[in-house]
Amino acid sequence: MEKQWHSKKVLVLGAAKSGIAAATYLHHAGADVTINTGNIPPEDEQDKIQALGIRSVFNEHPVGLLNETEVIVKNPGIPYQIPLLQEAISREIPIYTEVELAYLATEADFVAITGSNGKTTTTTLVYELLKGGKRPVHLAGNIGFPAIEVAADAKTDDLIVIELSSFQLMGVESFHPRSAALLNLSEAHLDYHGDFDSYADAKGNLFRQMTRDDQIVVKLTDSEVMKRVPAHLAPNTFSFERGDASVVDGWVTVRGERVIRVNELALGGAHNVENVLAALLLVEPFDIPKAHIERVLRNFGGVAHRTESLGDVLGRAVYNDSKATNNVAAEAALRGFDAPIVWLCGGLERGADLSSLVPALSNVKAVVAYGETKERFKELGESQKIPSFTVETLTDAVALAFEQSETGDIILLSPACASWDQFKTFEERGEHFIHLVRAYEEANR
């Protein structure tokens, strides 16, 4: 697989983890590699590049680099608007992301998941389900190891499960997964893509090379998703929520066959039921034993900070959804429960219009808001006649949430805001929330 790169002049844009992984693979494959970044990388990254012995250009993107370039492999986050890439487009120089490179590097089959929400949970669940099959399985991409590292080591019969962003999917050409899902579409990353259609079309690149022999999984009721399914594939798509996988009489079913009762799922929230249905269709071609599927679904409680179940805490079901940094994600979490919710929210002030959250508040019995946006969330709750409170910190919010809840209620941290007013990352916020919940439980047993 490496022969195609021998003596090829390749420009790698970006020197973070995936960029260095791509440069390493290409260099060992015999390519003439130059690595270029618009900043000065940290010393450890510079050391890795120097150890490879390849040419490096830091702190600028000189257009002159294109004179010695046949192919570009770029970090997904680098916008196409920079002059170097605009000129590359005009010269018709291929621009790939690491995903395309990984696909070209292996004979293994890919199972690929994208969407505006739920892709990390679904990807991780698919990985856990596939572990019960006969084929070795690897997790790659945003939530695993760099895709090219995984692909370079994978054997022909292996499976690679990969979560894909719109940024990554803009840079694929021959990428052809064996099983793939576009879970949903809602407005996101418009600062990068310019408009919704460009963003959605990038997601649709997932299906570009797929055939009727592949497993194509979509949400039939999402009209924007259905627009991105190529016409020749439409008769062979498999749908979740309503269709091939759905909930019937309280049971998760696939093609009419009962799999598990919804109330036995370890994953909480109606939106996660959709993720389960999609995952079951994605793994269908790989003959996973039913007993393994049931065991995973009873035990897989989600991905850290994404509607992550903390279990029963003093009679309350507590969920950490710190990853919900915008309205769309918080709305999905709020709509996912039938029991009364005490909602912890707030964080960095970005001026977002909160009114879109109103339809999702029907099960909220109390709002506990903290951080820079606390007053606005209090006003939102009060506008719907929901008891609403403000505190300064997450520490105070957790204690108040328990006080405002009772046995059988949901306590949900789903901030609808970035974490940066009080925390470095959403992960740090989520870890602090878990610590506070456990400490409160210990003190009040």
Short mmCIF file of N, CA and C in Angstrom, two decimals, residues 38-185:
data_model
loop_
_atom_site.label_atom_id
_atom_site.label_comp_id
_atom_site.label_asym_id
_atom_site.label_seq_id
_atom_site.Cartn_x
_atom_site.Cartn_y
_atom_site.Cartn_z
N GLY A 38 1.33 27.06 10.68
CA GLY A 38 1.20 28.52 10.74
C GLY A 38 1.67 29.10 12.04
N ASN A 39 2.11 28.23 12.96
CA ASN A 39 2.65 28.70 14.24
C ASN A 39 3.97 28.00 14.51
N ILE A 40 4.50 28.23 15.70
CA ILE A 40 5.72 27.52 16.10
C ILE A 40 5.30 26.39 17.03
N PRO A 41 5.48 25.13 16.63
CA PRO A 41 5.02 24.00 17.45
C PRO A 41 5.75 23.93 18.79
N PRO A 42 5.13 23.29 19.78
CA PRO A 42 5.82 23.04 21.05
C PRO A 42 7.10 22.25 20.83
N GLU A 43 8.00 22.34 21.78
CA GLU A 43 9.31 21.71 21.62
C GLU A 43 9.24 20.21 21.38
N ASP A 44 8.29 19.53 22.06
CA ASP A 44 8.23 18.07 21.88
C ASP A 44 7.85 17.71 20.45
N GLU A 45 6.96 18.51 19.85
CA GLU A 45 6.59 18.26 18.46
C GLU A 45 7.76 18.57 17.53
N GLN A 46 8.48 19.65 17.80
CA GLN A 46 9.65 19.97 16.98
C GLN A 46 10.69 18.86 17.05
N ASP A 47 10.86 18.28 18.25
CA ASP A 47 11.83 17.20 18.42
C ASP A 47 11.46 15.98 17.57
N LYS A 48 10.14 15.65 17.55
CA LYS A 48 9.68 14.51 16.75
C LYS A 48 9.91 14.74 15.26
N ILE A 49 9.66 15.97 14.81
CA ILE A 49 9.86 16.31 13.40
C ILE A 49 11.34 16.25 13.04
N GLN A 50 12.16 16.79 13.93
CA GLN A 50 13.61 16.79 13.69
C GLN A 50 14.14 15.35 13.62
N ALA A 51 13.59 14.49 14.47
CA ALA A 51 14.03 13.09 14.49
C ALA A 51 13.70 12.38 13.17
N LEU A 52 12.65 12.82 12.49
CA LEU A 52 12.29 12.22 11.20
C LEU A 52 13.26 12.63 10.10
N GLY A 53 13.89 13.79 10.27
CA GLY A 53 14.82 14.27 9.25
C GLY A 53 14.14 14.83 8.02
N ILE A 54 12.92 15.34 8.18
CA ILE A 54 12.20 15.90 7.04
C ILE A 54 12.26 17.42 7.09
N ARG A 55 11.97 18.05 5.97
CA ARG A 55 11.97 19.50 5.88
C ARG A 55 10.78 20.06 6.67
N SER A 56 11.01 21.16 7.37
CA SER A 56 9.92 21.79 8.13
C SER A 56 9.95 23.30 7.92
N VAL A 57 8.75 23.88 7.84
CA VAL A 57 8.59 25.34 7.72
C VAL A 57 7.55 25.76 8.74
N PHE A 58 7.95 26.58 9.71
CA PHE A 58 7.06 26.97 10.79
C PHE A 58 6.68 28.45 10.72
N ASN A 59 5.56 28.77 11.35
CA ASN A 59 5.13 30.14 11.63
C ASN A 59 4.62 30.92 10.41
N GLU A 60 4.44 30.25 9.27
CA GLU A 60 3.86 30.88 8.08
C GLU A 60 3.49 29.78 7.09
N HIS A 61 2.65 30.14 6.12
CA HIS A 61 2.28 29.19 5.05
C HIS A 61 2.71 29.78 3.71
N PRO A 62 4.01 29.71 3.36
CA PRO A 62 4.47 30.32 2.11
C PRO A 62 3.87 29.62 0.88
N VAL A 63 3.29 30.39 0.00
CA VAL A 63 2.69 29.83 -1.21
C VAL A 63 3.73 29.14 -2.07
N GLY A 64 4.98 29.58 -1.96
CA GLY A 64 6.07 28.98 -2.75
C GLY A 64 6.26 27.50 -2.49
N LEU A 65 5.77 27.00 -1.34
CA LEU A 65 5.88 25.57 -1.04
C LEU A 65 5.17 24.71 -2.09
N LEU A 66 4.19 25.30 -2.75
CA LEU A 66 3.41 24.54 -3.72
C LEU A 66 4.21 24.18 -4.97
N ASN A 67 5.28 24.91 -5.21
CA ASN A 67 6.10 24.63 -6.40
C ASN A 67 6.75 23.25 -6.32
N GLU A 68 6.87 22.72 -5.10
CA GLU A 68 7.47 21.41 -4.89
C GLU A 68 6.46 20.44 -4.28
N THR A 69 5.17 20.61 -4.60
CA THR A 69 4.13 19.80 -3.95
C THR A 69 3.23 19.13 -5.00
N GLU A 70 3.04 17.82 -4.83
CA GLU A 70 2.11 17.07 -5.68
C GLU A 70 0.80 16.74 -4.96
N VAL A 71 0.88 16.57 -3.63
CA VAL A 71 -0.29 16.24 -2.81
C VAL A 71 -0.18 16.98 -1.48
N ILE A 72 -1.32 17.44 -0.95
CA ILE A 72 -1.36 18.06 0.38
C ILE A 72 -2.17 17.16 1.31
N VAL A 73 -1.64 16.91 2.50
CA VAL A 73 -2.39 16.25 3.57
C VAL A 73 -2.51 17.27 4.70
N LYS A 74 -3.73 17.73 4.96
CA LYS A 74 -3.87 18.86 5.88
C LYS A 74 -4.61 18.50 7.16
N ASN A 75 -4.27 19.19 8.23
CA ASN A 75 -5.03 19.11 9.47
C ASN A 75 -6.44 19.60 9.20
N PRO A 76 -7.48 18.88 9.67
CA PRO A 76 -8.86 19.28 9.36
C PRO A 76 -9.22 20.70 9.81
N GLY A 77 -8.57 21.16 10.88
CA GLY A 77 -8.93 22.48 11.41
C GLY A 77 -8.40 23.66 10.61
N ILE A 78 -7.46 23.43 9.71
CA ILE A 78 -6.91 24.54 8.92
C ILE A 78 -7.91 24.92 7.84
N PRO A 79 -8.38 26.16 7.82
CA PRO A 79 -9.43 26.54 6.86
C PRO A 79 -8.92 26.58 5.43
N TYR A 80 -9.81 26.25 4.51
CA TYR A 80 -9.46 26.27 3.09
C TYR A 80 -9.25 27.69 2.57
N GLN A 81 -9.64 28.69 3.38
CA GLN A 81 -9.56 30.07 2.92
C GLN A 81 -8.14 30.64 2.93
N ILE A 82 -7.19 29.96 3.59
CA ILE A 82 -5.85 30.54 3.63
C ILE A 82 -5.27 30.58 2.21
N PRO A 83 -4.46 31.60 1.89
CA PRO A 83 -3.95 31.77 0.52
C PRO A 83 -3.26 30.53 -0.04
N LEU A 84 -2.51 29.81 0.80
CA LEU A 84 -1.80 28.62 0.33
C LEU A 84 -2.78 27.59 -0.24
N LEU A 85 -3.88 27.34 0.47
CA LEU A 85 -4.83 26.34 0.01
C LEU A 85 -5.67 26.85 -1.16
N GLN A 86 -5.99 28.14 -1.15
CA GLN A 86 -6.71 28.70 -2.30
C GLN A 86 -5.89 28.56 -3.58
N GLU A 87 -4.60 28.80 -3.47
CA GLU A 87 -3.72 28.65 -4.62
C GLU A 87 -3.60 27.17 -5.02
N ALA A 88 -3.56 26.28 -4.01
CA ALA A 88 -3.49 24.85 -4.31
C ALA A 88 -4.73 24.39 -5.06
N ILE A 89 -5.88 24.92 -4.66
CA ILE A 89 -7.13 24.58 -5.35
C ILE A 89 -7.08 25.05 -6.81
N SER A 90 -6.57 26.27 -7.01
CA SER A 90 -6.50 26.80 -8.38
C SER A 90 -5.53 26.00 -9.24
N ARG A 91 -4.51 25.42 -8.61
CA ARG A 91 -3.55 24.57 -9.34
C ARG A 91 -4.01 23.11 -9.43
N GLU A 92 -5.17 22.82 -8.83
CA GLU A 92 -5.73 21.47 -8.83
C GLU A 92 -4.81 20.44 -8.16
N ILE A 93 -4.14 20.89 -7.09
CA ILE A 93 -3.34 19.98 -6.28
C ILE A 93 -4.28 19.26 -5.32
N PRO A 94 -4.31 17.93 -5.27
CA PRO A 94 -5.21 17.22 -4.36
C PRO A 94 -4.95 17.61 -2.90
N ILE A 95 -6.05 17.85 -2.16
CA ILE A 95 -5.95 18.21 -0.74
C ILE A 95 -6.71 17.15 0.05
N TYR A 96 -5.98 16.32 0.79
CA TYR A 96 -6.59 15.25 1.58
C TYR A 96 -6.50 15.57 3.06
N THR A 97 -7.36 14.92 3.84
CA THR A 97 -7.14 14.88 5.28
C THR A 97 -6.59 13.49 5.63
N GLU A 98 -6.20 13.32 6.87
CA GLU A 98 -5.55 12.09 7.30
C GLU A 98 -6.44 10.87 7.08
N VAL A 99 -7.75 11.06 7.07
CA VAL A 99 -8.69 9.94 6.88
C VAL A 99 -8.47 9.29 5.51
N GLU A 100 -8.32 10.10 4.48
CA GLU A 100 -8.07 9.58 3.15
C GLU A 100 -6.74 8.82 3.11
N LEU A 101 -5.75 9.39 3.76
CA LEU A 101 -4.44 8.75 3.83
C LEU A 101 -4.56 7.39 4.52
N ALA A 102 -5.32 7.34 5.60
CA ALA A 102 -5.50 6.09 6.33
C ALA A 102 -6.20 5.04 5.48
N TYR A 103 -7.21 5.47 4.75
CA TYR A 103 -7.95 4.53 3.90
C TYR A 103 -7.03 3.92 2.84
N LEU A 104 -6.17 4.73 2.27
CA LEU A 104 -5.27 4.26 1.22
C LEU A 104 -4.17 3.36 1.78
N ALA A 105 -4.00 3.37 3.11
CA ALA A 105 -2.89 2.65 3.73
C ALA A 105 -3.24 1.23 4.15
N THR A 106 -4.51 0.81 4.00
CA THR A 106 -4.90 -0.48 4.57
C THR A 106 -5.96 -1.17 3.72
N GLU A 107 -6.04 -2.50 3.89
CA GLU A 107 -7.12 -3.29 3.28
C GLU A 107 -8.22 -3.58 4.30
N ALA A 108 -8.05 -3.10 5.54
CA ALA A 108 -9.07 -3.31 6.57
C ALA A 108 -10.36 -2.59 6.19
N ASP A 109 -11.48 -3.05 6.74
CA ASP A 109 -12.77 -2.40 6.52
C ASP A 109 -13.01 -1.31 7.55
N PHE A 110 -13.62 -0.23 7.10
CA PHE A 110 -13.95 0.88 8.00
C PHE A 110 -15.45 0.88 8.32
N VAL A 111 -15.76 1.19 9.58
CA VAL A 111 -17.11 1.51 10.01
C VAL A 111 -17.06 2.96 10.46
N ALA A 112 -17.81 3.83 9.78
CA ALA A 112 -17.64 5.28 9.96
C ALA A 112 -18.93 5.93 10.45
N ILE A 113 -18.77 6.88 11.36
CA ILE A 113 -19.93 7.56 11.94
C ILE A 113 -19.71 9.06 11.92
N THR A 114 -20.71 9.80 11.43
CA THR A 114 -20.68 11.25 11.52
C THR A 114 -22.08 11.75 11.86
N GLY A 115 -22.21 13.05 12.07
CA GLY A 115 -23.47 13.67 12.47
C GLY A 115 -23.19 14.90 13.30
N SER A 116 -24.19 15.71 13.53
CA SER A 116 -24.00 16.91 14.34
C SER A 116 -23.94 16.58 15.82
N ASN A 117 -24.70 15.57 16.25
CA ASN A 117 -24.72 15.17 17.66
C ASN A 117 -24.75 13.65 17.77
N GLY A 118 -24.15 13.15 18.83
CA GLY A 118 -24.24 11.72 19.14
C GLY A 118 -23.18 10.84 18.53
N LYS A 119 -22.27 11.43 17.73
CA LYS A 119 -21.33 10.56 17.00
C LYS A 119 -20.30 9.91 17.91
N THR A 120 -19.85 10.60 18.95
CA THR A 120 -18.85 9.99 19.84
C THR A 120 -19.45 8.83 20.61
N THR A 121 -20.65 9.02 21.15
CA THR A 121 -21.31 7.93 21.88
C THR A 121 -21.57 6.75 20.95
N THR A 122 -22.08 7.02 19.76
CA THR A 122 -22.39 5.93 18.82
C THR A 122 -21.12 5.21 18.38
N THR A 123 -20.06 5.96 18.09
CA THR A 123 -18.80 5.35 17.67
C THR A 123 -18.26 4.42 18.76
N THR A 124 -18.27 4.90 19.99
CA THR A 124 -17.74 4.09 21.09
C THR A 124 -18.60 2.86 21.32
N LEU A 125 -19.92 3.01 21.22
CA LEU A 125 -20.82 1.86 21.38
C LEU A 125 -20.59 0.83 20.26
N VAL A 126 -20.45 1.28 19.04
CA VAL A 126 -20.17 0.37 17.91
C VAL A 126 -18.89 -0.41 18.17
N TYR A 127 -17.87 0.29 18.64
CA TYR A 127 -16.59 -0.36 18.95
C TYR A 127 -16.78 -1.46 19.99
N GLU A 128 -17.53 -1.16 21.06
CA GLU A 128 -17.77 -2.16 22.11
C GLU A 128 -18.57 -3.34 21.58
N LEU A 129 -19.55 -3.08 20.73
CA LEU A 129 -20.35 -4.16 20.15
C LEU A 129 -19.51 -5.06 19.25
N LEU A 130 -18.66 -4.45 18.42
CA LEU A 130 -17.85 -5.21 17.47
C LEU A 130 -16.78 -6.07 18.15
N LYS A 131 -16.44 -5.75 19.37
CA LYS A 131 -15.47 -6.56 20.11
C LYS A 131 -15.97 -7.99 20.30
N GLY A 132 -17.29 -8.17 20.20
CA GLY A 132 -17.85 -9.51 20.38
C GLY A 132 -17.82 -10.36 19.13
N GLY A 133 -17.35 -9.82 18.02
CA GLY A 133 -17.29 -10.57 16.77
C GLY A 133 -15.98 -11.31 16.59
N LYS A 134 -15.81 -11.90 15.43
CA LYS A 134 -14.63 -12.71 15.16
C LYS A 134 -13.46 -11.88 14.62
N ARG A 135 -13.75 -10.65 14.16
CA ARG A 135 -12.70 -9.85 13.52
C ARG A 135 -12.07 -8.87 14.50
N PRO A 136 -10.74 -8.72 14.49
CA PRO A 136 -10.09 -7.72 15.35
C PRO A 136 -10.62 -6.33 15.03
N VAL A 137 -10.81 -5.51 16.06
CA VAL A 137 -11.42 -4.20 15.86
C VAL A 137 -10.56 -3.12 16.52
N HIS A 138 -10.46 -1.97 15.85
CA HIS A 138 -9.65 -0.85 16.35
C HIS A 138 -10.50 0.42 16.37
N LEU A 139 -10.19 1.32 17.29
CA LEU A 139 -10.87 2.62 17.40
C LEU A 139 -9.91 3.69 16.91
N ALA A 140 -10.35 4.50 15.95
CA ALA A 140 -9.44 5.48 15.33
C ALA A 140 -10.09 6.85 15.24
N GLY A 141 -9.25 7.85 15.01
CA GLY A 141 -9.77 9.19 14.74
C GLY A 141 -9.86 10.03 15.99
N ASN A 142 -10.89 10.87 16.05
CA ASN A 142 -11.01 11.88 17.10
C ASN A 142 -11.00 11.30 18.51
N ILE A 143 -11.49 10.07 18.67
CA ILE A 143 -11.58 9.51 20.03
C ILE A 143 -10.67 8.31 20.23
N GLY A 144 -9.80 8.05 19.27
CA GLY A 144 -8.86 6.94 19.40
C GLY A 144 -7.47 7.42 19.03
N PHE A 145 -6.69 6.54 18.46
CA PHE A 145 -5.37 6.91 17.98
C PHE A 145 -5.49 7.53 16.60
N PRO A 146 -4.49 8.32 16.16
CA PRO A 146 -4.55 8.88 14.80
C PRO A 146 -4.85 7.79 13.78
N ALA A 147 -5.75 8.09 12.86
CA ALA A 147 -6.25 7.09 11.91
C ALA A 147 -5.12 6.43 11.13
N ILE A 148 -4.12 7.20 10.74
CA ILE A 148 -3.05 6.64 9.93
C ILE A 148 -2.21 5.65 10.73
N GLU A 149 -2.04 5.91 12.03
CA GLU A 149 -1.29 4.96 12.87
C GLU A 149 -2.04 3.63 12.95
N VAL A 150 -3.35 3.71 13.16
CA VAL A 150 -4.16 2.50 13.27
C VAL A 150 -4.16 1.75 11.94
N ALA A 151 -4.38 2.48 10.85
CA ALA A 151 -4.48 1.86 9.53
C ALA A 151 -3.18 1.18 9.12
N ALA A 152 -2.06 1.81 9.45
CA ALA A 152 -0.76 1.26 9.05
C ALA A 152 -0.49 -0.08 9.72
N ASP A 153 -1.07 -0.30 10.90
CA ASP A 153 -0.85 -1.54 11.64
C ASP A 153 -1.95 -2.57 11.42
N ALA A 154 -3.09 -2.15 10.86
CA ALA A 154 -4.25 -3.05 10.74
C ALA A 154 -4.03 -4.11 9.67
N LYS A 155 -4.56 -5.30 9.92
CA LYS A 155 -4.48 -6.40 8.96
C LYS A 155 -5.72 -6.38 8.04
N THR A 156 -5.66 -7.16 6.98
CA THR A 156 -6.72 -7.16 5.96
C THR A 156 -8.08 -7.48 6.54
N ASP A 157 -8.16 -8.39 7.50
CA ASP A 157 -9.46 -8.81 8.02
C ASP A 157 -9.94 -7.96 9.20
N ASP A 158 -9.17 -6.95 9.57
CA ASP A 158 -9.52 -6.12 10.73
C ASP A 158 -10.64 -5.14 10.40
N LEU A 159 -11.24 -4.61 11.46
CA LEU A 159 -12.24 -3.54 11.35
C LEU A 159 -11.71 -2.29 12.05
N ILE A 160 -11.91 -1.14 11.42
CA ILE A 160 -11.52 0.13 12.02
C ILE A 160 -12.78 0.97 12.20
N VAL A 161 -13.10 1.30 13.44
CA VAL A 161 -14.26 2.15 13.74
C VAL A 161 -13.77 3.58 13.89
N ILE A 162 -14.39 4.51 13.16
CA ILE A 162 -13.87 5.87 13.13
C ILE A 162 -14.99 6.91 13.20
N GLU A 163 -14.83 7.87 14.07
CA GLU A 163 -15.72 9.03 14.14
C GLU A 163 -15.16 10.11 13.23
N LEU A 164 -16.02 10.71 12.40
CA LEU A 164 -15.55 11.68 11.42
C LEU A 164 -16.28 13.02 11.55
N SER A 165 -15.52 14.09 11.45
CA SER A 165 -16.09 15.44 11.47
C SER A 165 -16.31 15.93 10.04
N SER A 166 -17.06 17.00 9.92
CA SER A 166 -17.24 17.62 8.60
C SER A 166 -15.91 18.11 8.05
N PHE A 167 -15.03 18.59 8.93
CA PHE A 167 -13.71 19.06 8.49
C PHE A 167 -12.93 17.92 7.82
N GLN A 168 -12.96 16.75 8.46
CA GLN A 168 -12.23 15.60 7.91
C GLN A 168 -12.84 15.13 6.59
N LEU A 169 -14.17 15.15 6.52
CA LEU A 169 -14.86 14.62 5.35
C LEU A 169 -14.75 15.53 4.13
N MET A 170 -14.34 16.78 4.33
CA MET A 170 -14.09 17.64 3.18
C MET A 170 -12.87 17.17 2.40
N GLY A 171 -12.00 16.40 3.07
CA GLY A 171 -10.74 16.00 2.45
C GLY A 171 -10.68 14.53 2.10
N VAL A 172 -11.82 13.94 1.68
CA VAL A 172 -11.79 12.53 1.25
C VAL A 172 -12.20 12.44 -0.22
N GLU A 173 -11.66 11.44 -0.88
CA GLU A 173 -11.95 11.23 -2.30
C GLU A 173 -12.29 9.77 -2.58
N SER A 174 -11.40 8.86 -2.17
CA SER A 174 -11.64 7.43 -2.42
C SER A 174 -12.13 6.70 -1.17
N PHE A 175 -12.19 7.36 -0.03
CA PHE A 175 -12.60 6.74 1.23
C PHE A 175 -13.93 6.02 1.07
N HIS A 176 -13.95 4.72 1.42
CA HIS A 176 -15.11 3.87 1.17
C HIS A 176 -15.35 2.96 2.36
N PRO A 177 -16.17 3.39 3.32
CA PRO A 177 -16.46 2.54 4.47
C PRO A 177 -17.38 1.39 4.08
N ARG A 178 -17.28 0.30 4.84
CA ARG A 178 -18.16 -0.85 4.62
C ARG A 178 -19.53 -0.61 5.25
N SER A 179 -19.54 0.13 6.34
CA SER A 179 -20.78 0.45 7.05
C SER A 179 -20.63 1.88 7.56
N ALA A 180 -21.67 2.71 7.38
CA ALA A 180 -21.52 4.13 7.73
C ALA A 180 -22.86 4.74 8.10
N ALA A 181 -22.81 5.71 9.02
CA ALA A 181 -24.03 6.39 9.46
C ALA A 181 -23.84 7.90 9.46
N LEU A 182 -24.85 8.60 8.95
CA LEU A 182 -25.00 10.05 9.15
C LEU A 182 -26.19 10.19 10.08
N LEU A 183 -25.90 10.46 11.36
CA LEU A 183 -26.91 10.36 12.41
C LEU A 183 -27.97 11.46 12.35
N ASN A 184 -27.54 12.68 12.11
CA ASN A 184 -28.45 13.84 12.14
C ASN A 184 -27.70 15.05 11.62
N LEU A 185 -28.43 16.11 11.33
CA LEU A 185 -27.81 17.35 10.88
C LEU A 185 -28.51 18.54 11.53
#
